PDB file of C-alpha atoms in Angstrom:
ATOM      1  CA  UNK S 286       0.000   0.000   0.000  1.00  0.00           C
ATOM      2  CA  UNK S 287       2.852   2.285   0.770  1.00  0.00           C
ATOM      3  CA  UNK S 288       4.537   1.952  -2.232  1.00  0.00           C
ATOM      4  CA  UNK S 289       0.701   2.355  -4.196  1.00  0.00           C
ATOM      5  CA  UNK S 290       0.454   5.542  -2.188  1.00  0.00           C
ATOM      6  CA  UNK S 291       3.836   7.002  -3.334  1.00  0.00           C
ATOM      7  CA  UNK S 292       3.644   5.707  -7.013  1.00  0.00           C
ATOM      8  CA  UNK S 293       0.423   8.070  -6.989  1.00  0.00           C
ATOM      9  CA  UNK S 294       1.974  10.651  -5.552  1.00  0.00           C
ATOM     10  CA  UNK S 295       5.148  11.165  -8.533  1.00  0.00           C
ATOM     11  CA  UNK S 296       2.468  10.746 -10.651  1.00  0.00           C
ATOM     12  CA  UNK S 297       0.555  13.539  -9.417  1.00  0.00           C
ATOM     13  CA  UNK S 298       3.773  15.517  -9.306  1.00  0.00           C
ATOM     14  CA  UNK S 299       4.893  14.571 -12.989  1.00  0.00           C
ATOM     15  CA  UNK S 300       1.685  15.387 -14.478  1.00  0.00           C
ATOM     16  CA  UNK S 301       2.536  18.848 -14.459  1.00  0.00           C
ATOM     17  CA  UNK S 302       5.095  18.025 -16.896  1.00  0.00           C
ATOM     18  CA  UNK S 303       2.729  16.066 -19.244  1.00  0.00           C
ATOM     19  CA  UNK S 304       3.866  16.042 -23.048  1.00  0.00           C
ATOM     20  CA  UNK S 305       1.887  14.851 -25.785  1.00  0.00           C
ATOM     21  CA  UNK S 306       3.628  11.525 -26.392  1.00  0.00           C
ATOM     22  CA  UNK S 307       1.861   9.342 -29.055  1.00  0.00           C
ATOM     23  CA  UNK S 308       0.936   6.545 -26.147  1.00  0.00           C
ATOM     24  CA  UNK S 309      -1.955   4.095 -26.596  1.00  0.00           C
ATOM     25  CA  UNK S 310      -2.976   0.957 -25.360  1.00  0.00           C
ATOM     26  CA  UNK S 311      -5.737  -1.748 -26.971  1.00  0.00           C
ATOM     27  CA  UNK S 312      -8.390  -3.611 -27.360  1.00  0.00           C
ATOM     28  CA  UNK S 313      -8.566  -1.075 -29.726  1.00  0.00           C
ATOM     29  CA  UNK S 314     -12.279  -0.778 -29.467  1.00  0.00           C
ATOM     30  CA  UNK S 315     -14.854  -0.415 -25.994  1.00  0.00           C
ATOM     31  CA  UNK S 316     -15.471  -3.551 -24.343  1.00  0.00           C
ATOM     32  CA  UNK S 317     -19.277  -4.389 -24.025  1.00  0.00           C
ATOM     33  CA  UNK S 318     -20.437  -7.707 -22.042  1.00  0.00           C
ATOM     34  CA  UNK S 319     -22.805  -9.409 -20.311  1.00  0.00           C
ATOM     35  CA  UNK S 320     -21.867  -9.937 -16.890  1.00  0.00           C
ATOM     36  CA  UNK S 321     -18.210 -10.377 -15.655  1.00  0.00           C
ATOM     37  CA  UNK S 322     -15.684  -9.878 -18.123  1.00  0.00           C
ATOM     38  CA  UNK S 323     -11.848 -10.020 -17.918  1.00  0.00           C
ATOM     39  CA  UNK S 324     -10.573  -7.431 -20.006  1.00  0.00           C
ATOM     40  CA  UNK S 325      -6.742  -8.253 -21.500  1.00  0.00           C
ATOM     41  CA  UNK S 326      -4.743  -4.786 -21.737  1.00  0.00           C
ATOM     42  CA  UNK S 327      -1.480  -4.135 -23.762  1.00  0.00           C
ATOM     43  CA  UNK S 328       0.607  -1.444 -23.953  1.00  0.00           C
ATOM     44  CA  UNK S 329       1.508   0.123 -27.413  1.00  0.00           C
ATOM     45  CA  UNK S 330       4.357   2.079 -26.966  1.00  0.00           C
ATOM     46  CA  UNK S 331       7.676   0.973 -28.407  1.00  0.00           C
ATOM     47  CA  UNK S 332       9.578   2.927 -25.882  1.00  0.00           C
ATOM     48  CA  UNK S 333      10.268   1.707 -22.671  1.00  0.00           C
ATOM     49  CA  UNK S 334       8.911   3.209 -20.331  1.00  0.00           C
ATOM     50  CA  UNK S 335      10.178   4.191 -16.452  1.00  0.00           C
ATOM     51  CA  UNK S 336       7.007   3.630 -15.043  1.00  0.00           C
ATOM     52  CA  UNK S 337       3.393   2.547 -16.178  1.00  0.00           C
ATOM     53  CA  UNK S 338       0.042   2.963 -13.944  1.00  0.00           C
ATOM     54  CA  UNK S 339      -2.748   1.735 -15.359  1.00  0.00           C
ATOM     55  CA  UNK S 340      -6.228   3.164 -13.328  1.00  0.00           C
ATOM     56  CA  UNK S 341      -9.395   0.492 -14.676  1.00  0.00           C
ATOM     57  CA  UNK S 342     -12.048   2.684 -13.231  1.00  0.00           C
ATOM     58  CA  UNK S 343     -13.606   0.220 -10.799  1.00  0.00           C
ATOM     59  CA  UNK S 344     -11.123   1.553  -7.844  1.00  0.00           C
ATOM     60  CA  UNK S 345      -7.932  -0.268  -9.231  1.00  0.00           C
ATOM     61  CA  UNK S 346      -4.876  -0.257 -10.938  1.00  0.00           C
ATOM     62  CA  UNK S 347      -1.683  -2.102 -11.551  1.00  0.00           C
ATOM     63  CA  UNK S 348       1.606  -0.792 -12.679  1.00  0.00           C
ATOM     64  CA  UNK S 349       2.714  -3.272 -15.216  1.00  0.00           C
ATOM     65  CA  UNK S 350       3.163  -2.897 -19.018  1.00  0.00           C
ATOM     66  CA  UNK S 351       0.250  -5.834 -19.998  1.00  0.00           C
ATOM     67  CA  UNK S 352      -2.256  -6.319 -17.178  1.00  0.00           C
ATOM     68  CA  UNK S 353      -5.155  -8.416 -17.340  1.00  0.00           C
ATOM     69  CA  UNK S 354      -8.607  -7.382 -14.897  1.00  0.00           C
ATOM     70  CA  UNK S 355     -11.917  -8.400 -14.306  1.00  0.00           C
ATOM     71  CA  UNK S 356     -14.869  -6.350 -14.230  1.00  0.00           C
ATOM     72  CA  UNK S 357     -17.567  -8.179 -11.731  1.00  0.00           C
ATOM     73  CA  UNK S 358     -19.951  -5.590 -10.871  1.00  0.00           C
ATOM     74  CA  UNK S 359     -22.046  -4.179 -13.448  1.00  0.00           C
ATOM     75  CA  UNK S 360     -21.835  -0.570 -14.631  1.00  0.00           C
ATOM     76  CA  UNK S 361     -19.534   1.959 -16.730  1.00  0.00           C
ATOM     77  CA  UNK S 362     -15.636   2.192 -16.752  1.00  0.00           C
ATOM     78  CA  UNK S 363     -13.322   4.780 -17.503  1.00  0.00           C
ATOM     79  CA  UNK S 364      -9.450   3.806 -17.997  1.00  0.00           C
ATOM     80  CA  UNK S 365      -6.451   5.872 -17.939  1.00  0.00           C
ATOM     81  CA  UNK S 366      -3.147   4.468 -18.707  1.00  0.00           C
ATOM     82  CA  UNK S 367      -0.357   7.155 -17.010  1.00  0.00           C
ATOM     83  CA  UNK S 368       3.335   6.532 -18.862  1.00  0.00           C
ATOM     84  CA  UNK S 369       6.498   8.117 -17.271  1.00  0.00           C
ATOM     85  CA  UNK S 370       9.274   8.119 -19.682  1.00  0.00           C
ATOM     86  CA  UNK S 371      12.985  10.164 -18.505  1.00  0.00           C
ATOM     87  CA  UNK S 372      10.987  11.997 -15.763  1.00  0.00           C
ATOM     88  CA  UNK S 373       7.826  13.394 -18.073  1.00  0.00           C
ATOM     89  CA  UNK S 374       4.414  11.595 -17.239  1.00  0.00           C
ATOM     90  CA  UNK S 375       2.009  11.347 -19.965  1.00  0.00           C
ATOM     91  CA  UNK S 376      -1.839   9.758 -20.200  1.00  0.00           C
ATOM     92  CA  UNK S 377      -4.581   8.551 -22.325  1.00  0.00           C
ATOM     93  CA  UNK S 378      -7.866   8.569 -21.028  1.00  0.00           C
ATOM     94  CA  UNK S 379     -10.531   6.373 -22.544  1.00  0.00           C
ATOM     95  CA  UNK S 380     -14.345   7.171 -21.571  1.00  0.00           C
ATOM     96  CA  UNK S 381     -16.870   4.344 -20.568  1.00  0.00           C
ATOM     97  CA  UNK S 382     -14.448   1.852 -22.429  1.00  0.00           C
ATOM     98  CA  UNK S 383     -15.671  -0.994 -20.505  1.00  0.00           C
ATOM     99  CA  UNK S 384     -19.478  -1.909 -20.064  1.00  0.00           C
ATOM    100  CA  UNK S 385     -20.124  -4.706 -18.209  1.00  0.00           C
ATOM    101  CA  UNK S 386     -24.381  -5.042 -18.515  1.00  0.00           C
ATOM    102  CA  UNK S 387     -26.310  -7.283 -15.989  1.00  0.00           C
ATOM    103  CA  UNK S 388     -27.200 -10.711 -17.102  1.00  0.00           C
ATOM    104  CA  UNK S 389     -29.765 -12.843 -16.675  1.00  0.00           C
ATOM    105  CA  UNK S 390     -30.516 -16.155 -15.075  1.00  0.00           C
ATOM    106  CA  UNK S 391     -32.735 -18.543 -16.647  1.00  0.00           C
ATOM    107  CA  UNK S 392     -34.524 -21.391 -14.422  1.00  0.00           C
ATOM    108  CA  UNK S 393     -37.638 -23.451 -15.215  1.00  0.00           C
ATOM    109  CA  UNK S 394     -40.015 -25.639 -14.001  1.00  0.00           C
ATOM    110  CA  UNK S 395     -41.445 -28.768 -15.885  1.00  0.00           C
ATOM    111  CA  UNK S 396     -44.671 -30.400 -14.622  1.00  0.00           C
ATOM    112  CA  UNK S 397     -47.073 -32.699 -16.304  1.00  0.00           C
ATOM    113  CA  UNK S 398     -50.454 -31.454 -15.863  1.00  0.00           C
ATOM    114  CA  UNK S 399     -52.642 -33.821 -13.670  1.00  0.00           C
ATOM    115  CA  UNK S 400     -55.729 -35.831 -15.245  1.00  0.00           C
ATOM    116  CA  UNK S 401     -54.867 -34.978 -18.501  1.00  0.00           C
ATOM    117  CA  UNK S 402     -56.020 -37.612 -21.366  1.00  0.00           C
ATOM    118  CA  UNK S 403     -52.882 -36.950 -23.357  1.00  0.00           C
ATOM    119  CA  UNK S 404     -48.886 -36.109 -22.648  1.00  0.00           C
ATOM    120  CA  UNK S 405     -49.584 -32.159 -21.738  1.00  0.00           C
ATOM    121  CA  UNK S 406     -46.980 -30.497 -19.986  1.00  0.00           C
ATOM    122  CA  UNK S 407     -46.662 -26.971 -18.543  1.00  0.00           C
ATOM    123  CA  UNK S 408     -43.484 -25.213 -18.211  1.00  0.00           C
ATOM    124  CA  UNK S 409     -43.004 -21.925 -16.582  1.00  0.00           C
ATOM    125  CA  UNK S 410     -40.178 -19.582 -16.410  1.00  0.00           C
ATOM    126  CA  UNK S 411     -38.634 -18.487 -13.005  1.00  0.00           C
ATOM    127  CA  UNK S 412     -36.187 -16.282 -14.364  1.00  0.00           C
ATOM    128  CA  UNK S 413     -34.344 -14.071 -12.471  1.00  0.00           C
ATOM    129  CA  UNK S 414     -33.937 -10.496 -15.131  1.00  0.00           C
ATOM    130  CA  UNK S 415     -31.154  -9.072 -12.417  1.00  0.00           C
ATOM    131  CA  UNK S 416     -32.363  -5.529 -14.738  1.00  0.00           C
ATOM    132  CA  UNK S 417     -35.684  -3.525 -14.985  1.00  0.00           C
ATOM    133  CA  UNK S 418     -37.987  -6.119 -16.562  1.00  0.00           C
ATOM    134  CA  UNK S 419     -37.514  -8.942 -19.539  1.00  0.00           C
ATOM    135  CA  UNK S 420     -37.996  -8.010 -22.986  1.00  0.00           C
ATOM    136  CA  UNK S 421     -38.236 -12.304 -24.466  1.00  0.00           C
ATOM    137  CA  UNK S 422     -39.234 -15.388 -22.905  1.00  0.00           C
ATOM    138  CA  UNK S 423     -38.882 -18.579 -25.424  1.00  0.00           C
ATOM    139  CA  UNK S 424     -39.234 -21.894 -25.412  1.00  0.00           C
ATOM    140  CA  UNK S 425     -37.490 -24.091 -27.622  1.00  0.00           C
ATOM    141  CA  UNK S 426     -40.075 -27.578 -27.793  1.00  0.00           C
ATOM    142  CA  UNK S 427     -39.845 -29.970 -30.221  1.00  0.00           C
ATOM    143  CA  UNK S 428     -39.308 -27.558 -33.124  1.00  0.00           C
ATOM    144  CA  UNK S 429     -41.570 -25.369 -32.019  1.00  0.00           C
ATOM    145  CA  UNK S 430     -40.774 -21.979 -30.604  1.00  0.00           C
ATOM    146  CA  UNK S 431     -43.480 -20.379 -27.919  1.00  0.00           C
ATOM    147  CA  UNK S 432     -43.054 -17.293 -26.217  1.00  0.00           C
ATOM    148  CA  UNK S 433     -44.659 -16.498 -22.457  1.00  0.00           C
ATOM    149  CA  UNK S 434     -43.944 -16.971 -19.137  1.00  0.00           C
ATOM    150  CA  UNK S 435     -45.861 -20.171 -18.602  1.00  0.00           C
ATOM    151  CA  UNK S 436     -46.644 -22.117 -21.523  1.00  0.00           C
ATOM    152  CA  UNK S 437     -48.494 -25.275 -22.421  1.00  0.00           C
ATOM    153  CA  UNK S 438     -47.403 -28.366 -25.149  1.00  0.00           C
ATOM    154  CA  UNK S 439     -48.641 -31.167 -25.718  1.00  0.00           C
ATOM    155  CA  UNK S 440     -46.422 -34.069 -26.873  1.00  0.00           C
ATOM    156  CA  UNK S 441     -48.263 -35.965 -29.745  1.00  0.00           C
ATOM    157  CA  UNK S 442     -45.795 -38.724 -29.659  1.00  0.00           C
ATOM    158  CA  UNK S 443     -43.472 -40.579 -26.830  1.00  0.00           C
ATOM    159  CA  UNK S 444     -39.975 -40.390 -26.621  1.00  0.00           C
ATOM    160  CA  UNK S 445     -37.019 -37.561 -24.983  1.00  0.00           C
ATOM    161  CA  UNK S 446     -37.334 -33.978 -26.034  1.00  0.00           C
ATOM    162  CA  UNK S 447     -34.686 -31.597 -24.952  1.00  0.00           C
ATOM    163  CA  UNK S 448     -36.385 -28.235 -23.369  1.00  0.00           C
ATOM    164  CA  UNK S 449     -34.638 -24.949 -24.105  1.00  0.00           C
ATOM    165  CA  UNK S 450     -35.417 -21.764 -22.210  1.00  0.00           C
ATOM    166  CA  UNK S 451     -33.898 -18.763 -23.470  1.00  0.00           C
ATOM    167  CA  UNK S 452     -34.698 -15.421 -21.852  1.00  0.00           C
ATOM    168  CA  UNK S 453     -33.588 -11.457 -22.866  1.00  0.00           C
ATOM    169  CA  UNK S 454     -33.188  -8.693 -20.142  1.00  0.00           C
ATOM    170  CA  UNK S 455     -34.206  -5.006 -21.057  1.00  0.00           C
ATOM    171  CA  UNK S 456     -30.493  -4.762 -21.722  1.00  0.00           C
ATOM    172  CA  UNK S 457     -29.922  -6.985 -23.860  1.00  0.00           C
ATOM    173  CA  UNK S 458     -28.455  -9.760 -22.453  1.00  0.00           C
ATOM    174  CA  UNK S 459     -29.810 -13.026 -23.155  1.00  0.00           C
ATOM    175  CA  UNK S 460     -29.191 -16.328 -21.104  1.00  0.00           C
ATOM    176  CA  UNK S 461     -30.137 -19.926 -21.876  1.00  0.00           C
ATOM    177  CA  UNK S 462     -31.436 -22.914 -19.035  1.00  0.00           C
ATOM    178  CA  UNK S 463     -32.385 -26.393 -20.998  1.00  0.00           C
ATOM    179  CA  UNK S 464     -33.091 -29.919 -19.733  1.00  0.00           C
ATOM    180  CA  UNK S 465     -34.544 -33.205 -21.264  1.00  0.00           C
ATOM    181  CA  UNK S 466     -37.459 -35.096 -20.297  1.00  0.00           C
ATOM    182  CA  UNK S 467     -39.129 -38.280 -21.182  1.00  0.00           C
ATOM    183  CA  UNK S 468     -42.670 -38.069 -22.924  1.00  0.00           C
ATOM    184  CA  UNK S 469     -45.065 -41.430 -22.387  1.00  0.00           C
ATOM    185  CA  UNK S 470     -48.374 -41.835 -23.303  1.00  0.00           C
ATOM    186  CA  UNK S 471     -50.696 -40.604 -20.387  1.00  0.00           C
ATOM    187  CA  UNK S 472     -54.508 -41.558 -19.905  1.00  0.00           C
ATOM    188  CA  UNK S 473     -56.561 -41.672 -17.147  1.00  0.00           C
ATOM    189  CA  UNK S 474     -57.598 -45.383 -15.966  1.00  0.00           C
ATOM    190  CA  UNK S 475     -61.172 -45.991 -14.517  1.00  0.00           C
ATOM    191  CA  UNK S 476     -60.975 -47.374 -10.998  1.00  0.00           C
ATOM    192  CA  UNK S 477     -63.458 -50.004 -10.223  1.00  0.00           C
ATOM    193  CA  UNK S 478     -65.883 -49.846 -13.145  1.00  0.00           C
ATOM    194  CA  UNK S 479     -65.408 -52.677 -16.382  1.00  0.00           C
ATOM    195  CA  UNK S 480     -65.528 -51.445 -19.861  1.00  0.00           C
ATOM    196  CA  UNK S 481     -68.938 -51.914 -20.207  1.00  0.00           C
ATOM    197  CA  UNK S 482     -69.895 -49.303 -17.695  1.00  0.00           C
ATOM    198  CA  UNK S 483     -67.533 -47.273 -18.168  1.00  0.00           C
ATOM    199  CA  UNK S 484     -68.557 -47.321 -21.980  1.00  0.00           C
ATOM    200  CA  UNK S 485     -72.525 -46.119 -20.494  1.00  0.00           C
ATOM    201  CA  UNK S 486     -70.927 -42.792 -19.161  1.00  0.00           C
ATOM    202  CA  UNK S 487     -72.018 -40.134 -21.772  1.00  0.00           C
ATOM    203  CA  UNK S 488     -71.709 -36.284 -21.628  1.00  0.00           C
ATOM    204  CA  UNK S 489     -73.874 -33.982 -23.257  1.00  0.00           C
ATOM    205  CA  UNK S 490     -73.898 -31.616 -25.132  1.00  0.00           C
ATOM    206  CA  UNK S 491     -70.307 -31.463 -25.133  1.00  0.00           C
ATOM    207  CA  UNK S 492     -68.953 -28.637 -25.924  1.00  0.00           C
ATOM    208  CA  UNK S 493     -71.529 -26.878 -23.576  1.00  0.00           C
ATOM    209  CA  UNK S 494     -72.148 -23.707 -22.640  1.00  0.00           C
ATOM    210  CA  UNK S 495     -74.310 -24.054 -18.973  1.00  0.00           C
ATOM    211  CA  UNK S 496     -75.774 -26.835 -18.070  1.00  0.00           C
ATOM    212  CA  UNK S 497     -74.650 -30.916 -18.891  1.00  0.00           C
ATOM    213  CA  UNK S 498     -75.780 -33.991 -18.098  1.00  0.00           C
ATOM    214  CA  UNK S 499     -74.223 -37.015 -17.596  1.00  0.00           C
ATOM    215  CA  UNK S 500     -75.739 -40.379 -17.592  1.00  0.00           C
ATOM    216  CA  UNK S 501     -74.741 -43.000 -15.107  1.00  0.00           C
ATOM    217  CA  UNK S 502     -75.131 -46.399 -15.428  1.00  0.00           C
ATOM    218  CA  UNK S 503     -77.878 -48.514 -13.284  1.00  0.00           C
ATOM    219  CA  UNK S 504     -76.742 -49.322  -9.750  1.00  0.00           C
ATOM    220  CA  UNK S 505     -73.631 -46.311  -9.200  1.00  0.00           C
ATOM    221  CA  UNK S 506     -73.919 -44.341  -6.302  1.00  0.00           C
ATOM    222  CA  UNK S 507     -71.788 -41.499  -6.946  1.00  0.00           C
ATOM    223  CA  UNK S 508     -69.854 -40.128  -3.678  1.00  0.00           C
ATOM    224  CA  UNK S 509     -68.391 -36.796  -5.399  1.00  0.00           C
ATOM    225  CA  UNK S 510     -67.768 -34.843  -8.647  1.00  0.00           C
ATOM    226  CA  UNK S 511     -64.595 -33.157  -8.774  1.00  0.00           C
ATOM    227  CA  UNK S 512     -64.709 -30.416 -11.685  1.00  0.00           C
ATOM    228  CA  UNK S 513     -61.012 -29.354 -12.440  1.00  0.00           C
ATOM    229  CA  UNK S 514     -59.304 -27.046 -14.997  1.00  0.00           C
ATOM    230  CA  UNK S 515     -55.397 -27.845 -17.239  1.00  0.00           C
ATOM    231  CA  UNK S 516     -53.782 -26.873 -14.156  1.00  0.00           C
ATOM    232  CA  UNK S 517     -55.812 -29.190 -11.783  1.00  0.00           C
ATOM    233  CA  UNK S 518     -57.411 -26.476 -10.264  1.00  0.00           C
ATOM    234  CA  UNK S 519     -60.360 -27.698  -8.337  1.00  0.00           C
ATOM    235  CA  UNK S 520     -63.471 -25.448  -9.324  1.00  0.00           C
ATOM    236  CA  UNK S 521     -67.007 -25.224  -7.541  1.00  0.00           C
ATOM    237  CA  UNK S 522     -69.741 -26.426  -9.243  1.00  0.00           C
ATOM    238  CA  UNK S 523     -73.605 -27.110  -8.719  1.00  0.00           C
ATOM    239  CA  UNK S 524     -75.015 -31.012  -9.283  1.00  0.00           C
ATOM    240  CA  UNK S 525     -78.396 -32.585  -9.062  1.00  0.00           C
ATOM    241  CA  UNK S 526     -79.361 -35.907  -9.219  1.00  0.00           C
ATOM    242  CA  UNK S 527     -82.007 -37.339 -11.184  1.00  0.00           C
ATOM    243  CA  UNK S 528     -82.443 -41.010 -11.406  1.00  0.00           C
ATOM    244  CA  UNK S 529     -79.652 -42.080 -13.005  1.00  0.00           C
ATOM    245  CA  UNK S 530     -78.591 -38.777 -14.687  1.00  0.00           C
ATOM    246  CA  UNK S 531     -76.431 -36.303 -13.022  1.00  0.00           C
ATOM    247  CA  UNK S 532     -76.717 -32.579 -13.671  1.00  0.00           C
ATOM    248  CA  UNK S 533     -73.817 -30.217 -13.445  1.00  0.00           C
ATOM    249  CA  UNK S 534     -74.037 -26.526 -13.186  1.00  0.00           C
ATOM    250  CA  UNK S 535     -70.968 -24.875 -15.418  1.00  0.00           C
ATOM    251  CA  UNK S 536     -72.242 -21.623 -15.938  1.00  0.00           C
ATOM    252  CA  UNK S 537     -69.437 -19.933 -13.474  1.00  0.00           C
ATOM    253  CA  UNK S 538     -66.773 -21.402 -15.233  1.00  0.00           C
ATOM    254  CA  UNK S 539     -64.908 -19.498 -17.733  1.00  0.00           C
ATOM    255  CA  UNK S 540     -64.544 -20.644 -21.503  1.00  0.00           C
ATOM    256  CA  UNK S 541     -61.779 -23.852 -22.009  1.00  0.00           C
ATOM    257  CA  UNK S 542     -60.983 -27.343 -21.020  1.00  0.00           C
ATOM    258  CA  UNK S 543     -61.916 -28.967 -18.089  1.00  0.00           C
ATOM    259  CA  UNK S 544     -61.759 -32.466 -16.538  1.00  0.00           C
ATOM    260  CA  UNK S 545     -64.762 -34.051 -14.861  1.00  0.00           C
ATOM    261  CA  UNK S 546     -64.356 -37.072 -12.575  1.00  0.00           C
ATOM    262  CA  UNK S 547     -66.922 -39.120 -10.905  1.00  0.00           C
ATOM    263  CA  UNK S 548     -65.888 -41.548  -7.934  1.00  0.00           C
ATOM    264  CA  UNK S 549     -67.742 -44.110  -5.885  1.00  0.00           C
ATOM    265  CA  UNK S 550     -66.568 -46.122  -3.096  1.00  0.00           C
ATOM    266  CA  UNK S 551     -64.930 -48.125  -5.176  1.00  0.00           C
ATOM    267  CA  UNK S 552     -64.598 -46.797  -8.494  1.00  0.00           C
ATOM    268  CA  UNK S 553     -63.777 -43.460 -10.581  1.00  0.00           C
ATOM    269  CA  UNK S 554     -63.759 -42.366 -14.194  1.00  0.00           C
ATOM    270  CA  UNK S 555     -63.084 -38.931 -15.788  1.00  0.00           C
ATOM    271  CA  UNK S 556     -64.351 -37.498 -18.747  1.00  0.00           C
ATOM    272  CA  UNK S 557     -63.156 -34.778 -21.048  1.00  0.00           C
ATOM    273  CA  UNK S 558     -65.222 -31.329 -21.035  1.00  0.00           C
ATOM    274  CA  UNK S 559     -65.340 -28.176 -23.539  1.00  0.00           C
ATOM    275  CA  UNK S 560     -67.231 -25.367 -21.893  1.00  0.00           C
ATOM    276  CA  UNK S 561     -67.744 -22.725 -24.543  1.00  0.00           C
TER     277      UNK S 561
END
């Protein structure tokens, strides 16, 4: 530190002396990144010099000819390079030559959605911007490109698919997260009740747009109906019985897909249901 402290101090004293010596240093051109960067400097004079200081703008320096330094922290550099040749001290100054820009982190989270009749899958971003906002979220699927924070796909075929999230800051920086997952076929198996009777349970009208009515075969005693959205959000719903056709009030639910399943004591089947 002591020798830092007097090193600044001749160069404080020599500056008054400055000449306009034809001193330069590269990269030639500012530096511009995305989150740390180590920045490789090199001294362009052929003379030798008595003494070099190099100041990198973030608070520190070095005082040899071809430093190296990393920028962590984001922001805006200035960096002067201070030459001392037979007792005259010369510098170049170089304005916001190194911009080191904030980048992003990209996370996600895969989840199969629950009762679905085919391989649907929901994937959601949790990002972190480490800016002001995000200006792109995309997913990379199975040649497909969607754009969103939360998206749904659904996987036509079985096999391993390799995920890509790719998200953009406001500034520009972009950062990538993928992972692979394993796509089988996904149903949902009736629990307790043959083919036959499960073959009896009919919807209608589906799509609806209120009311629908199911019909039940001779002899079930349903316990609960359990009216859920793609996410497997449960939502409330009015039913009536009526012999042996069960009546469900949709009219509170919101245009889309839903999943209705019917359970007894011992058995369970769900059905597919378009509310319009």
């Amino acid at each position: 530190m002591r020798n830092l402290i007097g090193l600044l101090a001749l160069l404080l004293v020599l500056s008054s002396k400055s000449q306009s010596a034809q001193i330069d240093f590269t990269p030639a051109r500012e530096i511009v990144s995305c989150g740390p960067t180590t920045v490789y400097f090199v001294y362009k004079d052929t003379i030798e010099a008595d003494l070099i200081y190099w100041d990198f703008g973030d608070g520190t320096g070095a005082n040899v000819s071809n430093p190296s330094h990393t920028y962590t922290q984001t922001g805006t550099y200035t960096v002067k390079l201070t030459v001392v040749e037979k007792g005259v001290a010369d510098s170049v100054i170089k304005e916001n030559f190194v911009v080191v820009k904030p980048m992003p982190l990209a996370q996600m989270k895969v989840e199969i959605i629950p009762e679905q009749m085919n391989s649907q899958y929901l994937f959601t971003s949790q990002s972190v911007h480490n800016a002001d906002s995000f200006s792109d979220i995309s997913w990379h699927i199975d040649s497909v490109i969607l754009h969103g924070k939360a998206v749904n796909y659904t996987f036509t075929r079985e096999g391993e698919y390799d995920i890509v999230l790719q998200v953009i800051n406001n500034k520009g920086c972009m950062h990538e997260s993928a992972t692979r997952i394993k796509v089988k076929p996904v149903t949902v198996e009736p629990v307790g009740m043959g083919e036959n009777e499960l073959a009896q349970v009919r919807i209608y009208p589906n799509p609806a747009k209120g009311l629908i009515s199911i019909n039940l075969p001779a002899g079930q005693d349903i316990q609960s109906v359990l009216f859920t959205d793609l996410l497997g959000k449960e939502h409330a719903v009015e039913t009536a019985l009526h012999n042996n056709h069960l009546v469900v009030n949709t009219q509170t639910s919101v245009a889309g897909v839903y999943f209705l399943t019917l359970k007894t004591k011992q058995s369970a089947v769900t059905r597919r249901v378009i509310i319009e």
